[in-house]
PDB file of C-alpha atoms in Angstrom:
ATOM      1  CA  GLU A   1    -157.027  56.200-202.175  1.00 80.00           C
ATOM      2  CA  ALA A   2    -156.505  57.412-198.447  1.00 80.00           C
ATOM      3  CA  GLN A   3    -153.420  54.838-197.407  1.00 93.00           C
ATOM      4  CA  VAL A   4    -150.081  54.326-195.714  1.00 96.00           C
ATOM      5  CA  THR A   5    -147.842  53.137-197.552  1.00 96.00           C
ATOM      6  CA  GLN A   6    -144.810  50.587-196.118  1.00 96.00           C
ATOM      7  CA  ASN A   7    -141.286  49.363-197.664  1.00 97.00           C
ATOM      8  CA  PRO A   8    -140.349  47.057-198.241  1.00 97.00           C
ATOM      9  CA  ARG A   9    -143.041  44.241-197.450  1.00 96.00           C
ATOM     10  CA  TYR A  10    -140.245  41.708-196.737  1.00 97.00           C
ATOM     11  CA  LEU A  11    -136.898  42.326-195.654  1.00 97.00           C
ATOM     12  CA  ILE A  12    -134.072  39.671-194.950  1.00 97.00           C
ATOM     13  CA  THR A  13    -130.754  40.796-193.803  1.00 96.00           C
ATOM     14  CA  VAL A  14    -127.659  40.318-191.443  1.00 96.00           C
ATOM     15  CA  THR A  15    -127.010  41.174-188.194  1.00 97.00           C
ATOM     16  CA  GLY A  16    -125.528  44.823-188.075  1.00 96.00           C
ATOM     17  CA  LYS A  17    -126.237  45.896-191.534  1.00 97.00           C
ATOM     18  CA  LYS A  18    -128.078  49.051-191.137  1.00 97.00           C
ATOM     19  CA  LEU A  19    -131.474  49.595-192.816  1.00 97.00           C
ATOM     20  CA  THR A  20    -134.611  51.955-193.656  1.00 98.00           C
ATOM     21  CA  VAL A  21    -138.292  50.644-193.343  1.00 98.00           C
ATOM     22  CA  THR A  22    -139.892  53.677-194.947  1.00 98.00           C
ATOM     23  CA  CYS A  23    -143.618  54.905-194.104  1.00 98.00           C
ATOM     24  CA  SER A  24    -145.486  57.568-195.852  1.00 98.00           C
ATOM     25  CA  GLN A  25    -149.161  58.664-195.598  1.00 97.00           C
ATOM     26  CA  ASN A  26    -151.568  60.677-197.894  1.00 96.00           C
ATOM     27  CA  MET A  27    -154.232  61.739-195.354  1.00 95.00           C
ATOM     28  CA  ASN A  28    -152.184  65.007-193.985  1.00 95.00           C
ATOM     29  CA  HIS A  29    -152.490  63.163-190.845  1.00 95.00           C
ATOM     30  CA  GLU A  30    -150.536  64.649-188.070  1.00 95.00           C
ATOM     31  CA  TYR A  31    -149.872  61.845-185.798  1.00 96.00           C
ATOM     32  CA  MET A  32    -147.520  58.965-187.040  1.00 97.00           C
ATOM     33  CA  SER A  33    -146.390  55.774-185.054  1.00 97.00           C
ATOM     34  CA  TRP A  34    -144.690  52.252-185.328  1.00 98.00           C
ATOM     35  CA  TYR A  35    -145.491  49.438-184.107  1.00 98.00           C
ATOM     36  CA  ARG A  36    -144.134  46.089-183.789  1.00 97.00           C
ATOM     37  CA  GLN A  37    -145.905  42.761-183.853  1.00 96.00           C
ATOM     38  CA  ASP A  38    -144.556  39.417-182.103  1.00 95.00           C
ATOM     39  CA  PRO A  39    -146.522  36.060-181.011  1.00 91.00           C
ATOM     40  CA  GLY A  40    -147.202  36.512-177.622  1.00 87.00           C
ATOM     41  CA  LEU A  41    -146.481  39.875-176.857  1.00 90.00           C
ATOM     42  CA  GLY A  42    -149.140  41.669-179.401  1.00 90.00           C
ATOM     43  CA  LEU A  43    -148.591  44.779-180.879  1.00 95.00           C
ATOM     44  CA  ARG A  44    -146.358  47.361-179.306  1.00 96.00           C
ATOM     45  CA  GLN A  45    -145.311  50.972-179.914  1.00 96.00           C
ATOM     46  CA  ILE A  46    -141.660  51.944-180.451  1.00 97.00           C
ATOM     47  CA  TYR A  47    -141.921  55.524-181.265  1.00 97.00           C
ATOM     48  CA  TYR A  48    -144.571  57.948-182.220  1.00 96.00           C
ATOM     49  CA  SER A  49    -144.522  61.513-183.810  1.00 96.00           C
ATOM     50  CA  MET A  50    -147.016  64.111-183.306  1.00 94.00           C
ATOM     51  CA  ASN A  51    -146.291  66.515-185.868  1.00 92.00           C
ATOM     52  CA  VAL A  52    -143.155  67.467-188.044  1.00 93.00           C
ATOM     53  CA  GLU A  53    -140.183  67.803-185.918  1.00 91.00           C
ATOM     54  CA  VAL A  54    -142.138  65.968-183.063  1.00 92.00           C
ATOM     55  CA  THR A  55    -140.798  62.492-182.209  1.00 95.00           C
ATOM     56  CA  ASP A  56    -140.836  60.245-178.755  1.00 94.00           C
ATOM     57  CA  LYS A  57    -140.294  56.987-177.744  1.00 95.00           C
ATOM     58  CA  GLY A  58    -143.006  54.443-177.269  1.00 94.00           C
ATOM     59  CA  ASP A  59    -142.563  51.480-175.334  1.00 93.00           C
ATOM     60  CA  VAL A  60    -140.065  49.645-176.883  1.00 97.00           C
ATOM     61  CA  PRO A  61    -137.835  52.065-178.452  1.00 97.00           C
ATOM     62  CA  GLU A  62    -134.345  50.317-177.840  1.00 97.00           C
ATOM     63  CA  GLY A  63    -132.307  49.753-181.451  1.00 97.00           C
ATOM     64  CA  TYR A  64    -134.307  52.112-183.377  1.00 98.00           C
ATOM     65  CA  LYS A  65    -134.407  55.638-184.665  1.00 98.00           C
ATOM     66  CA  VAL A  66    -136.884  57.599-186.367  1.00 97.00           C
ATOM     67  CA  SER A  67    -137.199  61.322-188.199  1.00 96.00           C
ATOM     68  CA  ARG A  68    -140.059  63.535-189.074  1.00 97.00           C
ATOM     69  CA  LYS A  69    -138.870  65.568-191.938  1.00 96.00           C
ATOM     70  CA  GLU A  70    -142.347  66.163-193.559  1.00 96.00           C
ATOM     71  CA  LYS A  71    -145.612  65.740-192.462  1.00 96.00           C
ATOM     72  CA  ARG A  72    -146.108  62.385-194.927  1.00 97.00           C
ATOM     73  CA  ASN A  73    -143.033  60.587-193.864  1.00 98.00           C
ATOM     74  CA  PHE A  74    -142.026  58.931-191.113  1.00 98.00           C
ATOM     75  CA  PRO A  75    -139.013  56.260-191.759  1.00 98.00           C
ATOM     76  CA  LEU A  76    -137.667  53.930-189.226  1.00 98.00           C
ATOM     77  CA  ILE A  77    -134.163  53.366-189.032  1.00 98.00           C
ATOM     78  CA  LEU A  78    -132.371  50.441-187.482  1.00 97.00           C
ATOM     79  CA  GLU A  79    -128.639  51.422-187.079  1.00 95.00           C
ATOM     80  CA  SER A  80    -127.455  48.104-186.555  1.00 97.00           C
ATOM     81  CA  PRO A  81    -130.083  45.324-186.582  1.00 97.00           C
ATOM     82  CA  SER A  82    -129.714  42.493-184.116  1.00 97.00           C
ATOM     83  CA  PRO A  83    -131.604  39.184-184.360  1.00 97.00           C
ATOM     84  CA  ASN A  84    -134.153  40.101-181.606  1.00 97.00           C
ATOM     85  CA  GLN A  85    -135.430  42.555-183.908  1.00 98.00           C
ATOM     86  CA  THR A  86    -137.175  40.125-186.301  1.00 98.00           C
ATOM     87  CA  SER A  87    -140.632  41.027-186.242  1.00 97.00           C
ATOM     88  CA  LEU A  88    -143.345  42.521-187.975  1.00 97.00           C
ATOM     89  CA  TYR A  89    -143.347  46.181-188.124  1.00 98.00           C
ATOM     90  CA  PHE A  90    -146.431  48.699-188.511  1.00 98.00           C
ATOM     91  CA  CYS A  91    -146.809  52.272-189.782  1.00 98.00           C
ATOM     92  CA  ALA A  92    -149.590  53.802-188.538  1.00 97.00           C
ATOM     93  CA  SER A  93    -151.368  57.112-188.814  1.00 96.00           C
ATOM     94  CA  SER A  94    -153.943  59.522-187.343  1.00 95.00           C
ATOM     95  CA  LEU A  95    -155.633  62.839-187.543  1.00 93.00           C
ATOM     96  CA  ARG A  96    -154.629  63.733-184.304  1.00 87.00           C
ATOM     97  CA  ALA A  97    -153.541  61.625-181.477  1.00 85.00           C
ATOM     98  CA  GLU A  98    -156.634  62.278-179.151  1.00 83.00           C
ATOM     99  CA  ASN A  99    -159.804  61.354-180.446  1.00 82.00           C
ATOM    100  CA  SER A 100    -159.362  59.744-184.254  1.00 90.00           C
ATOM    101  CA  PRO A 101    -158.440  56.257-184.806  1.00 93.00           C
ATOM    102  CA  LEU A 102    -154.859  54.537-185.918  1.00 94.00           C
ATOM    103  CA  HIS A 103    -154.929  53.547-189.495  1.00 95.00           C
ATOM    104  CA  PHE A 104    -152.099  50.838-190.371  1.00 96.00           C
ATOM    105  CA  GLY A 105    -149.877  50.491-193.102  1.00 96.00           C
ATOM    106  CA  ASN A 106    -149.564  46.635-194.228  1.00 94.00           C
ATOM    107  CA  GLY A 107    -147.041  46.184-192.755  1.00 97.00           C
ATOM    108  CA  THR A 108    -143.014  44.822-193.117  1.00 97.00           C
ATOM    109  CA  ARG A 109    -142.013  41.513-192.208  1.00 97.00           C
ATOM    110  CA  LEU A 110    -138.312  41.967-191.123  1.00 98.00           C
ATOM    111  CA  THR A 111    -136.095  38.833-190.479  1.00 98.00           C
ATOM    112  CA  VAL A 112    -132.232  39.507-188.777  1.00 97.00           C
ATOM    113  CA  THR A 113    -130.081  36.430-189.344  1.00 96.00           C
TER     114      THR A 113
ATOM    115  CA  GLU B   1    -149.544  48.936-165.201  1.00 82.00           C
ATOM    116  CA  ASP B   2    -152.544  49.357-167.706  1.00 86.00           C
ATOM    117  CA  LYS B   3    -153.832  46.210-168.924  1.00 92.00           C
ATOM    118  CA  VAL B   4    -156.361  44.926-171.707  1.00 96.00           C
ATOM    119  CA  VAL B   5    -157.972  41.632-171.604  1.00 96.00           C
ATOM    120  CA  GLN B   6    -159.580  39.671-174.544  1.00 97.00           C
ATOM    121  CA  SER B   7    -161.943  36.703-174.208  1.00 96.00           C
ATOM    122  CA  PRO B   8    -161.966  33.723-175.426  1.00 96.00           C
ATOM    123  CA  LEU B   9    -158.413  33.696-177.042  1.00 95.00           C
ATOM    124  CA  SER B  10    -159.932  31.622-179.886  1.00 97.00           C
ATOM    125  CA  LEU B  11    -163.277  30.121-181.256  1.00 96.00           C
ATOM    126  CA  VAL B  12    -164.519  27.993-184.121  1.00 98.00           C
ATOM    127  CA  VAL B  13    -168.062  28.670-185.465  1.00 97.00           C
ATOM    128  CA  HIS B  14    -170.269  27.695-187.954  1.00 97.00           C
ATOM    129  CA  GLU B  15    -171.476  30.103-190.665  1.00 98.00           C
ATOM    130  CA  GLY B  16    -174.447  31.973-189.444  1.00 97.00           C
ATOM    131  CA  ASP B  17    -173.862  32.043-185.986  1.00 98.00           C
ATOM    132  CA  THR B  18    -173.623  34.820-183.722  1.00 97.00           C
ATOM    133  CA  VAL B  19    -170.156  35.500-181.965  1.00 98.00           C
ATOM    134  CA  THR B  20    -169.785  37.745-179.293  1.00 98.00           C
ATOM    135  CA  LEU B  21    -165.947  38.919-177.852  1.00 98.00           C
ATOM    136  CA  ASN B  22    -164.936  40.582-174.723  1.00 98.00           C
ATOM    137  CA  CYS B  23    -162.635  42.928-174.152  1.00 98.00           C
ATOM    138  CA  SER B  24    -162.156  44.165-170.467  1.00 97.00           C
ATOM    139  CA  TYR B  25    -159.653  46.626-169.135  1.00 97.00           C
ATOM    140  CA  GLU B  26    -157.862  48.197-166.180  1.00 95.00           C
ATOM    141  CA  VAL B  27    -155.960  51.632-167.318  1.00 91.00           C
ATOM    142  CA  THR B  28    -156.157  55.074-165.847  1.00 88.00           C
ATOM    143  CA  ASN B  29    -157.668  58.174-167.379  1.00 89.00           C
ATOM    144  CA  PHE B  30    -159.238  55.862-169.987  1.00 92.00           C
ATOM    145  CA  ARG B  31    -159.826  58.075-172.828  1.00 93.00           C
ATOM    146  CA  SER B  32    -161.590  55.479-175.746  1.00 94.00           C
ATOM    147  CA  LEU B  33    -161.763  52.000-176.650  1.00 96.00           C
ATOM    148  CA  LEU B  34    -161.072  50.475-180.186  1.00 96.00           C
ATOM    149  CA  TRP B  35    -161.962  47.647-182.048  1.00 98.00           C
ATOM    150  CA  TYR B  36    -159.757  46.339-184.920  1.00 98.00           C
ATOM    151  CA  LYS B  37    -159.631  43.459-187.396  1.00 98.00           C
ATOM    152  CA  GLN B  38    -156.680  41.741-188.700  1.00 97.00           C
ATOM    153  CA  GLU B  39    -156.353  39.344-191.680  1.00 94.00           C
ATOM    154  CA  LYS B  40    -153.157  38.341-192.845  1.00 83.00           C
ATOM    155  CA  LYS B  41    -151.808  41.769-193.079  1.00 85.00           C
ATOM    156  CA  ALA B  42    -152.791  45.502-191.559  1.00 93.00           C
ATOM    157  CA  PRO B  43    -155.320  45.819-188.459  1.00 95.00           C
ATOM    158  CA  THR B  44    -158.487  47.474-190.775  1.00 96.00           C
ATOM    159  CA  PHE B  45    -160.430  49.766-188.152  1.00 96.00           C
ATOM    160  CA  LEU B  46    -163.826  48.883-186.573  1.00 97.00           C
ATOM    161  CA  PHE B  47    -164.988  51.199-183.912  1.00 96.00           C
ATOM    162  CA  MET B  48    -163.874  53.450-181.859  1.00 96.00           C
ATOM    163  CA  LEU B  49    -165.631  53.847-178.533  1.00 96.00           C
ATOM    164  CA  THR B  50    -165.991  56.565-176.082  1.00 93.00           C
ATOM    165  CA  SER B  51    -169.174  56.888-174.388  1.00 88.00           C
ATOM    166  CA  SER B  52    -171.063  53.873-172.175  1.00 90.00           C
ATOM    167  CA  GLY B  53    -173.817  52.326-173.512  1.00 88.00           C
ATOM    168  CA  ILE B  54    -174.204  53.713-177.049  1.00 90.00           C
ATOM    169  CA  GLU B  55    -174.155  50.951-179.586  1.00 93.00           C
ATOM    170  CA  LYS B  56    -171.816  51.467-182.526  1.00 95.00           C
ATOM    171  CA  LYS B  57    -172.985  49.325-185.699  1.00 96.00           C
ATOM    172  CA  SER B  58    -171.952  48.531-188.822  1.00 96.00           C
ATOM    173  CA  GLY B  59    -173.511  45.997-190.885  1.00 97.00           C
ATOM    174  CA  ARG B  60    -173.573  42.488-189.070  1.00 98.00           C
ATOM    175  CA  LEU B  61    -170.652  44.058-186.696  1.00 98.00           C
ATOM    176  CA  SER B  62    -171.644  45.964-183.370  1.00 98.00           C
ATOM    177  CA  SER B  63    -170.070  47.100-180.294  1.00 98.00           C
ATOM    178  CA  ILE B  64    -171.009  48.803-176.790  1.00 97.00           C
ATOM    179  CA  LEU B  65    -168.958  49.981-174.067  1.00 96.00           C
ATOM    180  CA  ASP B  66    -169.272  50.264-169.972  1.00 95.00           C
ATOM    181  CA  LYS B  67    -166.998  52.129-168.146  1.00 90.00           C
ATOM    182  CA  LYS B  68    -168.467  51.375-165.178  1.00 92.00           C
ATOM    183  CA  GLU B  69    -167.630  47.937-165.537  1.00 92.00           C
ATOM    184  CA  LEU B  70    -164.766  48.207-167.754  1.00 95.00           C
ATOM    185  CA  PHE B  71    -165.402  46.166-170.700  1.00 95.00           C
ATOM    186  CA  SER B  72    -166.694  46.648-174.131  1.00 97.00           C
ATOM    187  CA  ILE B  73    -168.147  43.408-176.294  1.00 98.00           C
ATOM    188  CA  LEU B  74    -167.895  43.056-180.191  1.00 98.00           C
ATOM    189  CA  ASN B  75    -170.881  41.287-181.671  1.00 98.00           C
ATOM    190  CA  ILE B  76    -171.060  39.800-185.230  1.00 98.00           C
ATOM    191  CA  THR B  77    -174.292  38.157-186.356  1.00 98.00           C
ATOM    192  CA  ALA B  78    -175.203  35.708-189.021  1.00 98.00           C
ATOM    193  CA  THR B  79    -171.024  35.074-189.430  1.00 98.00           C
ATOM    194  CA  GLN B  80    -169.227  34.392-192.654  1.00 97.00           C
ATOM    195  CA  THR B  81    -166.547  32.986-193.865  1.00 97.00           C
ATOM    196  CA  GLY B  82    -165.069  36.451-194.554  1.00 96.00           C
ATOM    197  CA  ASP B  83    -165.129  37.506-190.617  1.00 98.00           C
ATOM    198  CA  SER B  84    -162.405  34.567-189.933  1.00 98.00           C
ATOM    199  CA  ALA B  85    -159.316  36.926-188.479  1.00 98.00           C
ATOM    200  CA  VAL B  86    -157.952  38.105-185.242  1.00 97.00           C
ATOM    201  CA  TYR B  87    -159.985  40.908-183.708  1.00 98.00           C
ATOM    202  CA  LEU B  88    -158.016  43.247-181.542  1.00 98.00           C
ATOM    203  CA  CYS B  89    -158.950  45.335-178.984  1.00 97.00           C
ATOM    204  CA  ALA B  90    -157.150  48.609-178.105  1.00 96.00           C
ATOM    205  CA  VAL B  91    -157.639  51.450-175.113  1.00 95.00           C
ATOM    206  CA  LYS B  92    -156.089  54.525-175.510  1.00 93.00           C
ATOM    207  CA  THR B  93    -155.980  57.171-172.261  1.00 90.00           C
ATOM    208  CA  THR B  94    -155.577  60.534-171.923  1.00 87.00           C
ATOM    209  CA  ASP B  95    -151.751  60.965-171.207  1.00 83.00           C
ATOM    210  CA  SER B  96    -150.529  58.201-173.812  1.00 81.00           C
ATOM    211  CA  TRP B  97    -149.861  60.758-176.460  1.00 84.00           C
ATOM    212  CA  GLY B  98    -152.050  58.962-178.954  1.00 86.00           C
ATOM    213  CA  LYS B  99    -150.346  55.423-177.947  1.00 89.00           C
ATOM    214  CA  LEU B 100    -152.636  52.431-178.373  1.00 91.00           C
ATOM    215  CA  GLN B 101    -152.242  49.712-175.405  1.00 94.00           C
ATOM    216  CA  PHE B 102    -153.692  46.345-177.187  1.00 95.00           C
ATOM    217  CA  GLY B 103    -155.449  43.244-175.964  1.00 96.00           C
ATOM    218  CA  ALA B 104    -153.821  39.741-177.062  1.00 95.00           C
ATOM    219  CA  GLY B 105    -156.638  39.536-179.891  1.00 96.00           C
ATOM    220  CA  THR B 106    -159.322  36.639-180.531  1.00 97.00           C
ATOM    221  CA  GLN B 107    -158.673  33.971-183.288  1.00 97.00           C
ATOM    222  CA  VAL B 108    -162.442  33.823-184.835  1.00 98.00           C
ATOM    223  CA  VAL B 109    -162.284  30.945-187.295  1.00 98.00           C
ATOM    224  CA  VAL B 110    -165.767  30.895-189.539  1.00 98.00           C
ATOM    225  CA  THR B 111    -166.541  27.332-190.995  1.00 97.00           C
ATOM    226  CA  PRO B 112    -168.479  26.937-194.109  1.00 94.00           C
TER     227      PRO B 112
END
């Protein structure tokens, strides 16, 4: 089944403890992206990747890192999480950046205490 | 600054009613407009519209884009309780490197 898989689905952590949210897609998509969703602010892009080894900042990149060493994987790294990073995170992918729809993973609900 | 505005914010209808959701946008270098349905989890893709006046249809759902007036509508006919969800509109521009600019969404509740 074609899908975008994120893990974990739920995560509770403490301020400052490094964490990684994994994302993998099995559709051979070139483009991958991370979004966060917050009440009243909607979905906002954190980082994106046009292809392997090509990544760039979205609208809200502060406090996050990403890497794209392989086409299928696009992990999101929080080096020193803070409470304002408590949010619902979605990984998404599309065949190309331009005229292809984004397909979203099932989300990771992160709580930072 | 690019803007995507959806209306209404929420609505409650009875099963069998028809629902019309609106999405207006103000962006530079428009490329496409997309509709998603979000239940408790991931947004799921419904339609992508790039040309004015061409209706896209999938079962009871349909959508159309007006690039002159800068808006799109999503229609749901003969609504069912399974249509209850947040419907998200998003716009992609030619210079956004694939980024989707989302509206706030319309919450639709279909009562039996």
